[in-house]
Coordinates of C-alpha atoms and ligand atoms in Angstrom, one line a residue:
M25 CA 122.0 117.2 108.4
A26 CA 125.1 115.1 108.0
T27 CA 123.9 112.0 109.7
S28 CA 125.9 108.9 109.2
E29 CA 123.3 107.7 106.8
Q30 CA 123.6 110.8 104.7
E31 CA 127.3 110.6 104.7
T32 CA 127.1 107.2 103.0
K33 CA 124.4 108.4 100.6
S34 CA 125.6 108.2 97.0
F35 CA 124.9 111.2 94.8
D36 CA 126.3 109.6 91.7
S37 CA 123.2 107.7 90.8
G38 CA 119.8 108.9 89.6
A39 CA 118.9 111.8 87.4
P40 CA 120.2 115.1 88.7
V41 CA 117.5 117.7 89.6
L42 CA 119.7 120.5 88.3
E43 CA 122.5 120.5 85.8
T44 CA 124.6 123.3 84.3
K45 CA 126.5 122.4 81.1
N46 CA 129.4 124.6 80.2
L47 CA 127.6 127.5 81.7
T48 CA 129.4 130.8 81.0
R49 CA 128.4 134.4 81.7
R50 CA 130.5 137.4 80.6
F51 CA 130.2 141.0 81.6
G52 CA 132.3 142.7 78.9
E53 CA 135.8 141.3 79.3
L54 CA 135.0 139.7 82.7
V55 CA 134.1 136.1 82.8
A56 CA 131.9 135.9 86.0
T57 CA 130.8 132.3 85.3
D58 CA 133.4 130.3 83.5
D59 CA 132.4 127.0 81.8
L60 CA 130.6 125.5 84.8
T61 CA 129.4 122.0 84.5
L62 CA 127.6 120.9 87.7
E63 CA 125.1 118.3 88.7
V64 CA 122.9 118.6 91.8
Q65 CA 120.9 115.5 92.9
A66 CA 117.4 115.6 94.3
G67 CA 117.4 116.1 98.0
E68 CA 121.0 117.2 98.1
F69 CA 122.2 120.0 100.4
R70 CA 124.9 121.7 98.2
S71 CA 126.9 124.6 99.4
I72 CA 128.6 127.0 97.0
I73 CA 131.6 128.7 98.6
G74 CA 134.3 131.0 97.3
P75 CA 135.8 134.4 97.8
N76 CA 134.2 137.7 96.9
G77 CA 133.7 138.0 93.2
A78 CA 134.0 134.2 92.6
G79 CA 130.7 134.2 90.7
K80 CA 128.4 132.7 93.3
T81 CA 125.6 135.2 93.0
T82 CA 125.9 135.3 89.3
L83 CA 125.4 131.5 89.2
F84 CA 122.2 131.9 91.2
N85 CA 121.0 134.7 88.9
L86 CA 121.6 132.4 85.9
I87 CA 119.7 129.5 87.5
S88 CA 116.7 131.8 88.6
G89 CA 116.6 133.5 85.2
A90 CA 117.5 137.0 86.4
L91 CA 120.5 136.7 84.0
L92 CA 120.8 134.8 80.7
P93 CA 123.9 132.8 80.0
S94 CA 126.4 133.9 77.4
E95 CA 127.0 130.2 76.6
G96 CA 126.0 126.9 77.9
S97 CA 122.8 125.6 79.4
I98 CA 120.8 124.9 82.6
L99 CA 118.7 121.8 82.9
F100 CA 116.0 121.5 85.6
Q101 CA 114.5 118.1 86.0
G102 CA 116.0 117.2 82.7
E103 CA 114.4 120.2 80.9
D104 CA 116.4 123.0 79.3
V105 CA 115.3 126.1 81.2
S106 CA 118.2 128.3 80.1
Q107 CA 116.1 130.8 78.2
L108 CA 112.9 130.8 80.3
P109 CA 111.8 134.0 82.2
P110 CA 112.1 133.8 86.0
N111 CA 108.4 133.4 86.7
Q112 CA 108.2 130.3 84.4
R113 CA 111.2 128.8 86.3
V114 CA 109.4 129.5 89.6
R115 CA 106.4 127.6 88.3
K116 CA 108.6 124.6 87.5
G117 CA 109.8 124.6 91.1
I118 CA 113.0 126.7 91.1
G119 CA 112.6 128.8 94.3
R120 CA 113.4 132.4 94.3
S121 CA 116.0 133.5 96.7
F122 CA 114.3 135.6 99.3
Q123 CA 116.0 138.4 101.3
I124 CA 115.0 140.2 104.4
T125 CA 113.4 142.9 102.2
N126 CA 110.8 140.5 101.1
V127 CA 109.2 140.6 104.6
F128 CA 106.5 143.3 104.8
G129 CA 106.8 144.8 108.2
G130 CA 103.3 146.3 108.2
L131 CA 101.7 143.0 107.5
T132 CA 101.1 140.2 110.0
V133 CA 103.2 137.0 110.0
R134 CA 100.3 135.1 108.4
E135 CA 99.7 137.7 105.7
N136 CA 103.3 137.6 104.7
V137 CA 103.3 133.8 104.3
R138 CA 99.9 133.9 102.6
L139 CA 101.1 136.5 100.1
A140 CA 104.2 134.4 99.2
A141 CA 102.0 131.3 98.8
Q142 CA 99.4 133.1 96.8
A143 CA 101.9 134.5 94.3
T144 CA 103.2 131.0 93.5
L145 CA 99.8 129.3 93.5
R146 CA 98.6 131.8 91.0
E147 CA 101.7 131.4 88.8
R148 CA 101.4 127.6 88.9
S149 CA 97.6 127.3 88.5
V150 CA 97.0 130.1 86.0
V151 CA 96.0 127.5 83.3
E152 CA 94.0 125.0 85.4
N153 CA 92.4 127.6 87.6
F154 CA 91.8 130.3 85.1
F155 CA 88.2 130.9 86.2
G156 CA 88.9 130.4 89.9
N157 CA 89.0 127.1 91.6
K158 CA 86.8 126.7 94.7
D159 CA 89.6 124.7 96.4
S160 CA 92.3 127.3 95.9
F161 CA 91.4 129.3 99.0
G162 CA 91.4 126.1 101.0
D163 CA 94.8 125.2 99.5
L164 CA 96.1 128.6 100.3
N165 CA 95.1 128.5 104.0
E166 CA 96.3 124.9 104.3
R167 CA 99.7 125.8 102.9
T168 CA 99.9 128.9 105.1
D169 CA 99.2 126.9 108.2
D170 CA 101.6 124.2 107.2
V171 CA 104.4 126.8 106.7
L172 CA 103.7 128.5 110.0
G173 CA 104.0 125.2 111.8
R174 CA 107.2 124.2 110.1
I175 CA 108.9 127.5 111.0
G176 CA 107.6 127.3 114.6
L177 CA 105.5 130.4 114.3
D178 CA 102.1 128.8 114.6
G179 CA 100.0 130.8 117.1
R180 CA 102.0 133.9 116.1
G181 CA 100.3 134.5 112.8
D182 CA 98.5 137.6 113.9
E183 CA 101.6 139.5 115.1
R184 CA 103.0 142.2 112.9
A185 CA 106.2 141.2 111.2
S186 CA 107.8 144.4 112.2
T187 CA 107.4 143.5 115.9
L188 CA 109.2 140.1 115.6
A189 CA 112.5 139.5 117.3
Y190 CA 115.5 139.0 115.0
G191 CA 115.5 135.2 115.1
D192 CA 111.8 135.0 114.5
R193 CA 112.1 137.3 111.6
R194 CA 114.7 135.0 110.1
R195 CA 112.2 132.1 110.6
L196 CA 109.6 134.1 108.7
E197 CA 112.0 134.7 105.9
I198 CA 112.6 131.0 105.5
G199 CA 108.9 130.5 105.7
L200 CA 108.4 132.8 102.7
V201 CA 110.8 130.6 100.7
L202 CA 108.8 127.5 101.8
A203 CA 105.5 129.1 101.0
T204 CA 106.4 129.0 97.3
D205 CA 106.8 125.2 97.7
P206 CA 110.0 125.0 95.7
D207 CA 111.7 121.8 94.7
L208 CA 115.0 123.7 94.6
V209 CA 115.7 126.4 97.2
M210 CA 118.5 128.9 96.7
L211 CA 119.8 130.9 99.6
D212 CA 122.4 133.6 99.1
E213 CA 124.4 134.2 102.3
P214 CA 121.4 134.0 104.6
T215 CA 123.6 134.5 107.6
A216 CA 125.3 137.7 106.4
G217 CA 125.7 140.2 109.2
M218 CA 124.7 137.8 111.9
S219 CA 126.5 137.1 115.2
A220 CA 128.0 133.7 115.7
E221 CA 125.0 132.6 117.7
E222 CA 122.5 133.8 115.2
T223 CA 124.5 132.2 112.4
R224 CA 124.4 128.8 114.2
A225 CA 120.7 129.0 114.9
T226 CA 119.9 130.0 111.3
M227 CA 122.0 127.2 109.8
E228 CA 120.2 124.8 112.1
L229 CA 116.8 126.2 111.0
I230 CA 117.7 125.9 107.3
S231 CA 118.9 122.3 107.7
D232 CA 115.8 121.4 109.7
V233 CA 113.1 123.2 107.8
L234 CA 114.5 122.5 104.3
A235 CA 115.5 118.9 105.0
D236 CA 113.1 117.5 102.3
R237 CA 114.2 120.0 99.6
T238 CA 117.1 120.3 97.3
V239 CA 119.1 123.3 98.7
L240 CA 121.8 125.5 97.1
L241 CA 123.4 127.6 99.8
I242 CA 125.9 130.4 99.1
E243 CA 128.5 131.1 101.8
H244 CA 132.0 132.4 102.2
D245 CA 132.9 130.3 105.1
I246 CA 133.7 126.7 104.6
E247 CA 133.6 125.9 108.3
L248 CA 130.1 127.1 108.5
V249 CA 128.8 124.7 105.8
M250 CA 130.9 121.7 106.8
N251 CA 128.1 120.1 108.9
A252 CA 125.1 121.1 106.9
S253 CA 126.3 120.1 103.4
D254 CA 126.1 116.8 101.5
R255 CA 128.5 118.3 99.0
I256 CA 130.4 121.5 98.6
T257 CA 131.4 123.3 95.3
V258 CA 134.2 125.8 95.5
L259 CA 134.2 128.5 93.0
N260 CA 137.2 130.8 92.2
R261 CA 137.1 133.5 89.5
G262 CA 134.0 131.9 87.9
S263 CA 135.5 128.4 87.7
E264 CA 134.8 125.3 89.6
L265 CA 137.8 124.6 91.8
A266 CA 136.5 121.5 93.5
T267 CA 133.2 119.7 94.3
G268 CA 132.9 116.9 96.8
V269 CA 131.9 115.9 100.3
P270 CA 132.9 118.4 102.9
E271 CA 135.9 116.4 104.2
A272 CA 137.3 115.9 100.7
V273 CA 136.9 119.6 99.8
A274 CA 138.5 120.8 103.0
A275 CA 141.4 118.5 102.4
N276 CA 141.8 119.5 98.8
D277 CA 145.3 121.1 98.2
E278 CA 144.1 123.4 95.5
V279 CA 141.2 124.6 97.7
Q280 CA 143.5 125.2 100.6
Q281 CA 146.0 127.1 98.5
A282 CA 143.7 129.2 96.4
Y283 CA 140.9 129.8 98.7
L284 CA 141.8 129.1 102.3
G285 CA 145.4 130.3 102.0
G286 CA 146.5 127.0 103.5
G287 CA 146.3 125.6 107.0
V288 CA 142.9 127.0 107.9
L289 CA 141.4 123.5 108.4
Ligands
ATP21 N1 125.5 142.9 86.5 C1 126.8 142.9 86.5 N2 127.5 143.7 85.6 C2 128.9 143.7 85.6 N3 129.6 142.9 86.4 C3 129.0 142.1 87.3 C4 127.6 142.0 87.3 N4 127.2 141.1 88.3 C5 128.4 140.6 88.8 N5 129.4 141.2 88.1 C6 130.9 140.9 88.4 O1 131.0 139.5 88.3 C7 131.9 138.9 89.2 C8 131.2 137.9 90.1 O2 130.3 138.6 90.9 P1 129.3 137.8 91.9 O3 128.4 138.8 92.5 O4 128.7 136.7 91.2 O5 130.3 137.2 92.9 P2 130.1 136.6 94.4 O6 130.9 135.3 94.4 O7 128.6 136.5 94.6 O8 130.7 137.6 95.3 P3 130.3 138.1 96.8 O9 130.9 137.0 97.7 O10 131.0 139.4 97.0 O11 128.9 138.1 96.9 C9 132.4 140.2 90.0 O12 133.6 140.6 89.5 C10 131.3 141.2 89.8 O13 131.8 142.5 89.9
MG22 MG1 127.3 137.2 96.1

């Protein structure tokens, strides 16, 4: 991802695709998200890193609508979506974060992708296609084929998902995200439990397949996201510790002390 062109790309101009303003979420006494004000630009690859319990997943839940904020707001493409239910946010282009459990092993690769595409097409076109649009099946097949091509599983559509090798299954998972055609893709630790080699391949796949989307990626490991990210946000105890290009974040004293324990990079 981080070509030299992208390294010089400025993210300070243009309207952000996603903004959080003083976003706060409490669970009783615990402040899981603490006054977060963030801006993510269209096309940006932003990684969210931080130790266990830093509030990374809670932030995703607030953006997707799985949780409502205690205070503050979330703007998507300039519109306040803070109080919208999750399905309405999907319709606006906020991608759900898919996990391995979203792959139906008994279905074929094609059926899995088609199902994911269908759910979103239905949600997005419920008004304009209320009585059924003759083009919607064509759209669906076209999108399914397009996704299979992008994830390198064209020609494998008739295989059962349960028979896929590990790496191909990860491809299919990314395909299920793409099938919903989101403007913003959120991935919560997609490499959890993987070997170093699987992790490298998955990071490459994500960078490659989602190059034209705005991506929010949660990770623990700063080294893993150094190459893929345009910018990195470090969370600690719900607060933003730092945001910047990878080199700046890795060199940040506060980040090194609080998160890396110093001297890791
Ligand atoms: N539904 C909930 N009810 C109560 N507390 C919660 C809830 N969800 C999260 N928390 C708490 O909020 C804090 C932040 O949790 P969160 O899952 O967002 O962290 P995280 O950065 O994703 O951690 P990890 O790296 O372990 O996934 C934690 O202390 C967690 O126990
Ligand atoms: Mg988490």
